[in-house]
mmCIF file of C-alpha atoms and ligand atoms in Angstrom:
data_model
loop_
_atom_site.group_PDB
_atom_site.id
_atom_site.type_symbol
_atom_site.label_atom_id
_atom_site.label_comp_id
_atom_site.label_asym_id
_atom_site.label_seq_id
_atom_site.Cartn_x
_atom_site.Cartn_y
_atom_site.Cartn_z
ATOM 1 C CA UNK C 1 75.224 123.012 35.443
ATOM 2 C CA UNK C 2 77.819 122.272 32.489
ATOM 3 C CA UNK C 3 81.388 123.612 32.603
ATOM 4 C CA UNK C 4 82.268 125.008 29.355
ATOM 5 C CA UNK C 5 85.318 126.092 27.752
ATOM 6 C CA UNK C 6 85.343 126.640 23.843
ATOM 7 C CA UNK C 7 83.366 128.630 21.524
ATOM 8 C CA UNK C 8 81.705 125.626 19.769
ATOM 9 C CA UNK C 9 80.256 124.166 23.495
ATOM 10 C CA UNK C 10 79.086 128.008 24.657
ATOM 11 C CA UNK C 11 77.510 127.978 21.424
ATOM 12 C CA UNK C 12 75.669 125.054 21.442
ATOM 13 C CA UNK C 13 74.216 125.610 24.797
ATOM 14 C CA UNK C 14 72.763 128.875 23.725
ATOM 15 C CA UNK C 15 71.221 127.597 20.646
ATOM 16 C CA UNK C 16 69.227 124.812 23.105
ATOM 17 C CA UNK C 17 68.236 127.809 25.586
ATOM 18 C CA UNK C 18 67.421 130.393 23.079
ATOM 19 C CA UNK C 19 65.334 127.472 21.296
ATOM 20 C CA UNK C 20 63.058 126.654 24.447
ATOM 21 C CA UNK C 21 62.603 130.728 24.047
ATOM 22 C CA UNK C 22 64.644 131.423 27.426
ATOM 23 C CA UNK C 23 65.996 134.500 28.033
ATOM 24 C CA UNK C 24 69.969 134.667 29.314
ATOM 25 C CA UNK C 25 71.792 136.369 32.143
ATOM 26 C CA UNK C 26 75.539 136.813 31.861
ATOM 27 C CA UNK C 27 77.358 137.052 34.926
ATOM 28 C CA UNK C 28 80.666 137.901 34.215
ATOM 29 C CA UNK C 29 83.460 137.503 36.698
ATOM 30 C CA UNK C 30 86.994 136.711 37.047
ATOM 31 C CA UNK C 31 86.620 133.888 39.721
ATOM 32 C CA UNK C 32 87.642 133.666 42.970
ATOM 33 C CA UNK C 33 84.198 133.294 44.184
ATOM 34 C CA UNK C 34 82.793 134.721 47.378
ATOM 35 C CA UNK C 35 79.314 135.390 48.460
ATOM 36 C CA UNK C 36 79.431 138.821 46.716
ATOM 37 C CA UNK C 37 79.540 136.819 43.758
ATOM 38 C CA UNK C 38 76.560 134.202 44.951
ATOM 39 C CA UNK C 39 74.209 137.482 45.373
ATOM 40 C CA UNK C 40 74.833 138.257 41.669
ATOM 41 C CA UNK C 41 73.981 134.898 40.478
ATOM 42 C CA UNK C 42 70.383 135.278 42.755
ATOM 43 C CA UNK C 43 70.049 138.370 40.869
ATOM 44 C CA UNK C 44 70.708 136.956 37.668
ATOM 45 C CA UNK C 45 68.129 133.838 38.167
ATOM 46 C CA UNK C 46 65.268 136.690 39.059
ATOM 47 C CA UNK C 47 66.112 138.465 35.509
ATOM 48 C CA UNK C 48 66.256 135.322 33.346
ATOM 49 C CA UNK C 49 65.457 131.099 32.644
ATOM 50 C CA UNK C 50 69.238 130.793 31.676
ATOM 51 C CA UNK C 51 72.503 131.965 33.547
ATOM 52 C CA UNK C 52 75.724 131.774 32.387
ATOM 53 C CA UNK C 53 78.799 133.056 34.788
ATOM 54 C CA UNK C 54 82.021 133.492 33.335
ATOM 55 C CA UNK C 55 85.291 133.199 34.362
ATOM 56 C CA UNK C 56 88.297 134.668 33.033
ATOM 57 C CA UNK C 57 91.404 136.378 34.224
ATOM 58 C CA UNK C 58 91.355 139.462 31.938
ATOM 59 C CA UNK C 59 95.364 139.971 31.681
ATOM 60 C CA UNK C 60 94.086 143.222 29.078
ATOM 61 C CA UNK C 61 92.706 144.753 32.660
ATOM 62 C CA UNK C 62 95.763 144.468 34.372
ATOM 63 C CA UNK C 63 98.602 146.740 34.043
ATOM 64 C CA UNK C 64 102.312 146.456 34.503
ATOM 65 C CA UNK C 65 103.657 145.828 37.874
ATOM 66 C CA UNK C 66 100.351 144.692 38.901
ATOM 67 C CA UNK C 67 98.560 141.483 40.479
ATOM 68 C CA UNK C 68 97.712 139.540 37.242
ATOM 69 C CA UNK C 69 100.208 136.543 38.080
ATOM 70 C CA UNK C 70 98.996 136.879 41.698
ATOM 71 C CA UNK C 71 95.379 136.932 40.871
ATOM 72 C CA UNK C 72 93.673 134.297 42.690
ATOM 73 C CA UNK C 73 93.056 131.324 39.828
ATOM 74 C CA UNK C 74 90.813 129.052 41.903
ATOM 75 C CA UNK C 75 88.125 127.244 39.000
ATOM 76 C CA UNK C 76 87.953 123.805 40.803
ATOM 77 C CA UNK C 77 86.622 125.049 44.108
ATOM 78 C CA UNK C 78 84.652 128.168 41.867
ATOM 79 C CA UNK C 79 83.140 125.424 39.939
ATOM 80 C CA UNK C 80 82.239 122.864 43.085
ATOM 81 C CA UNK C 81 80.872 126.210 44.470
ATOM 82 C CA UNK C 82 78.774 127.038 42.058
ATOM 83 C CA UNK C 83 78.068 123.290 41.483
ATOM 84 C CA UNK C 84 76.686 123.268 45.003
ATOM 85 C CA UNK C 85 74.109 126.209 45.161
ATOM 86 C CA UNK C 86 70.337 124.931 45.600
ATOM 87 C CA UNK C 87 70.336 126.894 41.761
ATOM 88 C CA UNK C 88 73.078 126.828 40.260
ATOM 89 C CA UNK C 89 73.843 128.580 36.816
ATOM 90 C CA UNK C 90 73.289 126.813 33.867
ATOM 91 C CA UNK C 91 76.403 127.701 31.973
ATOM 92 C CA UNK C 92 80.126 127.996 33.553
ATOM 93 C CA UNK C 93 82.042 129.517 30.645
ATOM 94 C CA UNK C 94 85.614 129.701 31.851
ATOM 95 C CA UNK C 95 87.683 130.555 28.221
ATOM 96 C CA UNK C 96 91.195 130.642 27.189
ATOM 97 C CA UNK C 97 93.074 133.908 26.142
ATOM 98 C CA UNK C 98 93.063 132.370 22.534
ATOM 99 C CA UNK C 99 89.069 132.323 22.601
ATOM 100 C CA UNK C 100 88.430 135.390 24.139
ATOM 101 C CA UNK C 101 90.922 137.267 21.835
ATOM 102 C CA UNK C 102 91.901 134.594 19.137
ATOM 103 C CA UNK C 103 90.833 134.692 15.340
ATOM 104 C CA UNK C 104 87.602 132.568 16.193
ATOM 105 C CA UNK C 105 86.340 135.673 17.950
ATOM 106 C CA UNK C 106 84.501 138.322 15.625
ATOM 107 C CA UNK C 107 86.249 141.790 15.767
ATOM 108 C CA UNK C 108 84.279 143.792 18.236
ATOM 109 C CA UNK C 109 84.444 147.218 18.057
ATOM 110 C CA UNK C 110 87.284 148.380 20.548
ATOM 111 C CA UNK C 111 85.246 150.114 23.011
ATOM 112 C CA UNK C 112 86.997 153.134 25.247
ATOM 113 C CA UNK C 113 87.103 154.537 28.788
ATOM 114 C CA UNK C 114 87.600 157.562 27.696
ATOM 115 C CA UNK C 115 88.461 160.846 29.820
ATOM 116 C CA UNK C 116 86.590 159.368 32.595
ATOM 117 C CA UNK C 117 88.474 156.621 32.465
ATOM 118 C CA UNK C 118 91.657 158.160 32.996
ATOM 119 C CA UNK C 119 89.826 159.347 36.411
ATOM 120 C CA UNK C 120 90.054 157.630 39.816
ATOM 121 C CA UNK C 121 90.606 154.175 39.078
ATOM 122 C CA UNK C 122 92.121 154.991 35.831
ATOM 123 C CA UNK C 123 95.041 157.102 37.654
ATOM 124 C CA UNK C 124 96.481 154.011 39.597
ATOM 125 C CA UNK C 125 95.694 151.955 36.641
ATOM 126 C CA UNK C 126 95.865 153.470 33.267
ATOM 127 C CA UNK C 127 94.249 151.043 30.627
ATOM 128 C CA UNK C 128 92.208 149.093 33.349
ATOM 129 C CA UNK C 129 88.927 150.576 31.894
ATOM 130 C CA UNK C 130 90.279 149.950 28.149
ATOM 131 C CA UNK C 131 91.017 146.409 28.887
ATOM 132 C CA UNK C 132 87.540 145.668 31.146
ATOM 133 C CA UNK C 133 85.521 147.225 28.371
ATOM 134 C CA UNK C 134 86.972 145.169 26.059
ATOM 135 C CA UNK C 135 86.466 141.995 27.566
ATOM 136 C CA UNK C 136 83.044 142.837 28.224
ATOM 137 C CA UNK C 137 82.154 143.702 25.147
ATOM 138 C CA UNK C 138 83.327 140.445 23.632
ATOM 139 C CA UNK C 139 81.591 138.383 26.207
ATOM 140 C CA UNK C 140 78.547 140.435 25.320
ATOM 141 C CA UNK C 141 79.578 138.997 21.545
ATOM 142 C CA UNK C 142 80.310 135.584 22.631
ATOM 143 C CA UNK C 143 77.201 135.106 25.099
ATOM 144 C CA UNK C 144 74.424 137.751 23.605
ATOM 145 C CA UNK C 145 72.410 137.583 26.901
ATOM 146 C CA UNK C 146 69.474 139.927 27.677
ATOM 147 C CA UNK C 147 70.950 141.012 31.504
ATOM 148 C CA UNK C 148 74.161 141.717 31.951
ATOM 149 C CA UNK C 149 74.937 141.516 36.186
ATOM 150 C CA UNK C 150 77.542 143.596 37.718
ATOM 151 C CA UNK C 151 78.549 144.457 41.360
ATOM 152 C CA UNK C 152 77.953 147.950 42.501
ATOM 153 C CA UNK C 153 81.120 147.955 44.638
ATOM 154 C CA UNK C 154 83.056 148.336 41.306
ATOM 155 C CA UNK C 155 81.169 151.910 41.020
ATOM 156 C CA UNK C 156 83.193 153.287 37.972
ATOM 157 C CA UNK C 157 83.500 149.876 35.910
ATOM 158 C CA UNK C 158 79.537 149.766 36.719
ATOM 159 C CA UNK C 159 79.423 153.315 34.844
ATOM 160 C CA UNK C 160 81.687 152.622 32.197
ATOM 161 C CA UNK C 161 79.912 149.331 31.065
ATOM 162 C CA UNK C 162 76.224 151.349 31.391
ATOM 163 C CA UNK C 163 77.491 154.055 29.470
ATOM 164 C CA UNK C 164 78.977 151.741 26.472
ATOM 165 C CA UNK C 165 75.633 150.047 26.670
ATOM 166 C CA UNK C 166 73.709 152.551 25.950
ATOM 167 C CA UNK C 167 75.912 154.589 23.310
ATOM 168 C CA UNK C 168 77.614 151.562 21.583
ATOM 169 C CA UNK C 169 74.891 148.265 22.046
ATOM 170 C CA UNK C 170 71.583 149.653 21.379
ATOM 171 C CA UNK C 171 70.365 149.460 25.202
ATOM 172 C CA UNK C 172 71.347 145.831 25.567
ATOM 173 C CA UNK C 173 72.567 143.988 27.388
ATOM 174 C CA UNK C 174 70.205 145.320 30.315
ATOM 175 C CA UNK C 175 72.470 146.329 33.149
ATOM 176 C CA UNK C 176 71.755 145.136 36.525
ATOM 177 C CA UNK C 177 73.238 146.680 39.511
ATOM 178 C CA UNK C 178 73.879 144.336 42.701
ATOM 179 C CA UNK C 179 74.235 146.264 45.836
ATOM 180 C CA UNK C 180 77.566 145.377 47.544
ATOM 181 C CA UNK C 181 77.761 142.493 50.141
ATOM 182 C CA UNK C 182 79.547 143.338 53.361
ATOM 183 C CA UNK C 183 81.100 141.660 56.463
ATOM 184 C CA UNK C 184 79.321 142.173 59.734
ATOM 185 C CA UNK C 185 81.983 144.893 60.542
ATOM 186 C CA UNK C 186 81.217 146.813 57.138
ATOM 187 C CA UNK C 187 84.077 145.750 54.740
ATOM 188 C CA UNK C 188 83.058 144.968 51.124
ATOM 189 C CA UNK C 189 83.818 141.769 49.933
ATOM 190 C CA UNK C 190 86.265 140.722 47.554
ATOM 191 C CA UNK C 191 88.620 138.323 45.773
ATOM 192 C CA UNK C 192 91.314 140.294 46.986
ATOM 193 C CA UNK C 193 90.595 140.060 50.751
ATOM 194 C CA UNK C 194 92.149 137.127 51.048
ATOM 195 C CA UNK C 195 95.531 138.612 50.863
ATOM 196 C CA UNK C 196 94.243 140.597 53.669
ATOM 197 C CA UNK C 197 96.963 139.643 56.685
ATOM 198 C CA UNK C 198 94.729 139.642 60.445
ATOM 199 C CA UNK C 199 96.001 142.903 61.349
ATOM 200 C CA UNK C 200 95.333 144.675 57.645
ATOM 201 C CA UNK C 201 91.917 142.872 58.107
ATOM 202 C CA UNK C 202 90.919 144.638 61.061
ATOM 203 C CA UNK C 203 92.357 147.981 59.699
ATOM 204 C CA UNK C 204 90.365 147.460 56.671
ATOM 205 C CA UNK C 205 86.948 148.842 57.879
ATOM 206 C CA UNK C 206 88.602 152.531 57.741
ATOM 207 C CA UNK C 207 87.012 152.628 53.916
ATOM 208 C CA UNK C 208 83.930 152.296 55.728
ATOM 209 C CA UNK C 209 84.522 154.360 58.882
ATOM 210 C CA UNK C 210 85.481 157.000 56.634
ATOM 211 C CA UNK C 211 82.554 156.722 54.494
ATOM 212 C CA UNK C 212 79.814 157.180 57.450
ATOM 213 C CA UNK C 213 81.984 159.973 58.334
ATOM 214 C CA UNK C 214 81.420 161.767 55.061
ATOM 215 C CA UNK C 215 77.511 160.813 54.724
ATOM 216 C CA UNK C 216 77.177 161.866 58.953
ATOM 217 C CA UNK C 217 79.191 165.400 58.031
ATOM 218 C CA UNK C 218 76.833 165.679 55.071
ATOM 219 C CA UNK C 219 73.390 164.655 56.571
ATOM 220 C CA UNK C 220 73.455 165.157 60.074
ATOM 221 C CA UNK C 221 75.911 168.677 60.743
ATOM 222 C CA UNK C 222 75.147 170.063 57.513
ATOM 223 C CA UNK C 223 79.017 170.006 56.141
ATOM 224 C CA UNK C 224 79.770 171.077 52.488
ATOM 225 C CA UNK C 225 81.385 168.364 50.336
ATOM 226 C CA UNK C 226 84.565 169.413 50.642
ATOM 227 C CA UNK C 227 84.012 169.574 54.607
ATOM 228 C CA UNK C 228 82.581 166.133 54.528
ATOM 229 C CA UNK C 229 85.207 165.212 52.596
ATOM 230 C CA UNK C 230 88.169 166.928 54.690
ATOM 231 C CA UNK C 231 87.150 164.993 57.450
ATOM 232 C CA UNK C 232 86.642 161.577 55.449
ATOM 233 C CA UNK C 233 90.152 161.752 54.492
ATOM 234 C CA UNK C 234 91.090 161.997 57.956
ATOM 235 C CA UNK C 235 89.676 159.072 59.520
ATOM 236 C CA UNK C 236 91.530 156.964 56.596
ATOM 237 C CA UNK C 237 95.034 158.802 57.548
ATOM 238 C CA UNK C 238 94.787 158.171 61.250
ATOM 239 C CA UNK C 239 94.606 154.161 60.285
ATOM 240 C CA UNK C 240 98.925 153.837 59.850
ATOM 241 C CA UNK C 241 98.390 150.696 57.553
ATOM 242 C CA UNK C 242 96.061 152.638 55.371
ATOM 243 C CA UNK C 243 97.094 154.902 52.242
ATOM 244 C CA UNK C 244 94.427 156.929 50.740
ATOM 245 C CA UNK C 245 94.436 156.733 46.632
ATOM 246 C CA UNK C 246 91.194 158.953 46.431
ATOM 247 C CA UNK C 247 87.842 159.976 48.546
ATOM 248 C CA UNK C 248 85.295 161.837 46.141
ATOM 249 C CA UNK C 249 81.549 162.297 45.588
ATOM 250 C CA UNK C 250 80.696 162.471 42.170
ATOM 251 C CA UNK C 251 77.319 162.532 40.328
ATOM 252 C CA UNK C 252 75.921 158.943 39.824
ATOM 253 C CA UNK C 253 74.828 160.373 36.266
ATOM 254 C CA UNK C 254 77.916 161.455 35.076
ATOM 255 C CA UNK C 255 80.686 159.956 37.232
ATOM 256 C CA UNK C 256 81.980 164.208 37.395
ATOM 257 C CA UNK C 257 83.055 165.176 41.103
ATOM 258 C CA UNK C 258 80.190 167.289 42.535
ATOM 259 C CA UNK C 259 80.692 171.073 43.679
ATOM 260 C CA UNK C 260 79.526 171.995 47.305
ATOM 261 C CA UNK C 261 76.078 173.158 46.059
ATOM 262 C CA UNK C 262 75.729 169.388 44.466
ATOM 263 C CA UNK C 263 71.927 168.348 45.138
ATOM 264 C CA UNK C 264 71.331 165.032 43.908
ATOM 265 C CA UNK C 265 72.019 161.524 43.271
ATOM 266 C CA UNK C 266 75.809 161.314 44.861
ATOM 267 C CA UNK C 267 78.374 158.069 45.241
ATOM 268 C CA UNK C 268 80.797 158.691 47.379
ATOM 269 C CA UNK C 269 83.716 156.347 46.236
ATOM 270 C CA UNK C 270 86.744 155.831 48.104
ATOM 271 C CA UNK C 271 90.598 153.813 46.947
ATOM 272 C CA UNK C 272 92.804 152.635 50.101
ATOM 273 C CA UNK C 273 95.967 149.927 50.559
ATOM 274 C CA UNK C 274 95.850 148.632 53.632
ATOM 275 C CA UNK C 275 98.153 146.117 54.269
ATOM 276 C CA UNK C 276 99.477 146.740 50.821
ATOM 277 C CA UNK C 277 95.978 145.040 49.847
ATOM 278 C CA UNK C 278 94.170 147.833 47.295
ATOM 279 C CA UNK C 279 90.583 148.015 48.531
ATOM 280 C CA UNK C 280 88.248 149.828 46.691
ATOM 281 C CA UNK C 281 84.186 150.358 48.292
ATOM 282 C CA UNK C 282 81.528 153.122 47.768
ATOM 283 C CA UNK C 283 77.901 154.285 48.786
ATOM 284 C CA UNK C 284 75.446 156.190 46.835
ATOM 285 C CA UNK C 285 73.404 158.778 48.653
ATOM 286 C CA UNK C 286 70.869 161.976 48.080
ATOM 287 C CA UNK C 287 72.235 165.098 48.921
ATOM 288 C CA UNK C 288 69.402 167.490 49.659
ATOM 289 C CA UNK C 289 68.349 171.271 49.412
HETATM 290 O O1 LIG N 301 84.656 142.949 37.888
HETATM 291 C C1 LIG N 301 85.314 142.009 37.374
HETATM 292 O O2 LIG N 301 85.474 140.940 37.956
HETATM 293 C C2 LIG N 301 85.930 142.211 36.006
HETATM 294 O O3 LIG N 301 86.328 143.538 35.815
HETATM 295 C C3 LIG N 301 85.020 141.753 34.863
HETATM 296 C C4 LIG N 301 83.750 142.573 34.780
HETATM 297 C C5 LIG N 301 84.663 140.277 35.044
HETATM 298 C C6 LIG N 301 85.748 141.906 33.524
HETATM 299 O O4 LIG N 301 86.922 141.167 33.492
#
């Protein structure tokens, strides 16, 4: 596994893999590694000879008054992590601002979020989707790889970055979808759990609780959406440390909320603080006849 940091070094190592005919996996990430994050890097090994994971704090994602500064900035243990898996990635590309967005990087075309964008996620944080698309899309530049590996648990980012693929990259990367990785008790990991206190830990499983509401109200006592829904958004406003951003289904095709005769491919997506700790999670389920 070789740490890299510039341009000239990613380079390099690309030209050796792409000469021995290998084909690449990018793993992109911001660091802060958990397992979530391991189960993307076995994904990425199954697609391709060559993994790269990067790691870079995307301060374009972040808006104002949010947690860039706070952002958990942990490369040494990320890298002896990494360094430590039976197979590890080839590649650790952990950049600079200046290479990401400096003048050695090729203008990339800017790519947008668009209306759905402005949507969910987008609400709490205008100009996230703006700022993750464009980092993407110049690690795409930078790294060229054939997979591209992305966490489902980030269900509108995961939509965003398919639909650019297709309508902006030709198809390519390929986009592979991880399922999410989950505590015993339910509760999707991530980087920002560890700001979790004990007691906003425990409260945290209402994202799921209120989840296997909705899907029980759906499937089992044949609710409407808006039923399932109803009662959802009850479970998560009975927790006091919790405050409900958003519960929705929406089509998995097209990211639009689904009417009560929806039948289909749903996700059910679902924004809480708990413990002042925003925790995002979501499930994707048939609705039948
Ligand atoms: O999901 C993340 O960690 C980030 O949004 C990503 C895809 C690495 C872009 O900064």
């Amino acid at each position: 596994m070789l740490l890299v940091h510039s341009r000239a070094e990613l380079d390099a190592a690309l030209a050796e893999a792409r000469a021995e005919h290998k084909q690449i996996a990018l793993v992109p990430t911001m660091g802060a590694l958990h397992e979530g994050h391991l189960s993307l890097i076995d994904l990425a090994h199954e697609a391709a000879a060559f993994v790269v994971v990067s790691i870079f704090v995307n301060p374009l994602q972040f808006g104002a008054g949010e947690d860039f500064d706070r952002y958990p900035r942990t490369l040494d243990a990320d890298v002896a992590m990494l360094g430590g898996l039976r197979n590890p990635p080839q590649i650790v590309f952990a950049p600079d601002v200046e290479t990401i967005y400096g003048s050695s990087t090729p203008p990339a075309p800017k790519p947008r979020a668009g209306a759905i964008g402005a949507t969910f996620e987008g609400i709490a944080r205008p100009g996230h989707f703006d700022g993750m698309l464009e980092v993407v899309s110049r690690l795409f530049d930078l790294v060229q790889p054939d997979f591209a590996i992305f966490g489902a648990k980030d269900a509108q980012q995961v939509h965003l970055v398919r639909r650019m693929i297709q309508r902006e990259r030709a198809g390519l990367p390929q986009l592979i979808e991880a399922d999410t990785v989950r505590e015993e008790d339910g509760l999707a990991l991530s980087s920002r759990n560890r700001f979790l206190s004990a007691e906003a830990r425990d409260a945290a499983t209402v994202l799921v609780d209120a989840m296997i509401e909705v899907v029980a109200a759906i499937a089992e006592d044949g609710a409407s959406a808006s039923q399932a829904l109803a009662a959802g958004r009850q479970v998560i406003e009975a927790e006091p440390s919790a405050k409900l951003e958003y519960l929705a289904l929406v089509d998995k095709s097209t990211f639009a909320p689904i009417a009560d005769d929806f039948v289909g491919e749903a996700q059910l997506i679902v924004a809480a603080i708990v413990g002042g700790v925003r925790l995002l999670d979501n499930l994707i389920f048939e609705i039948g006849e």
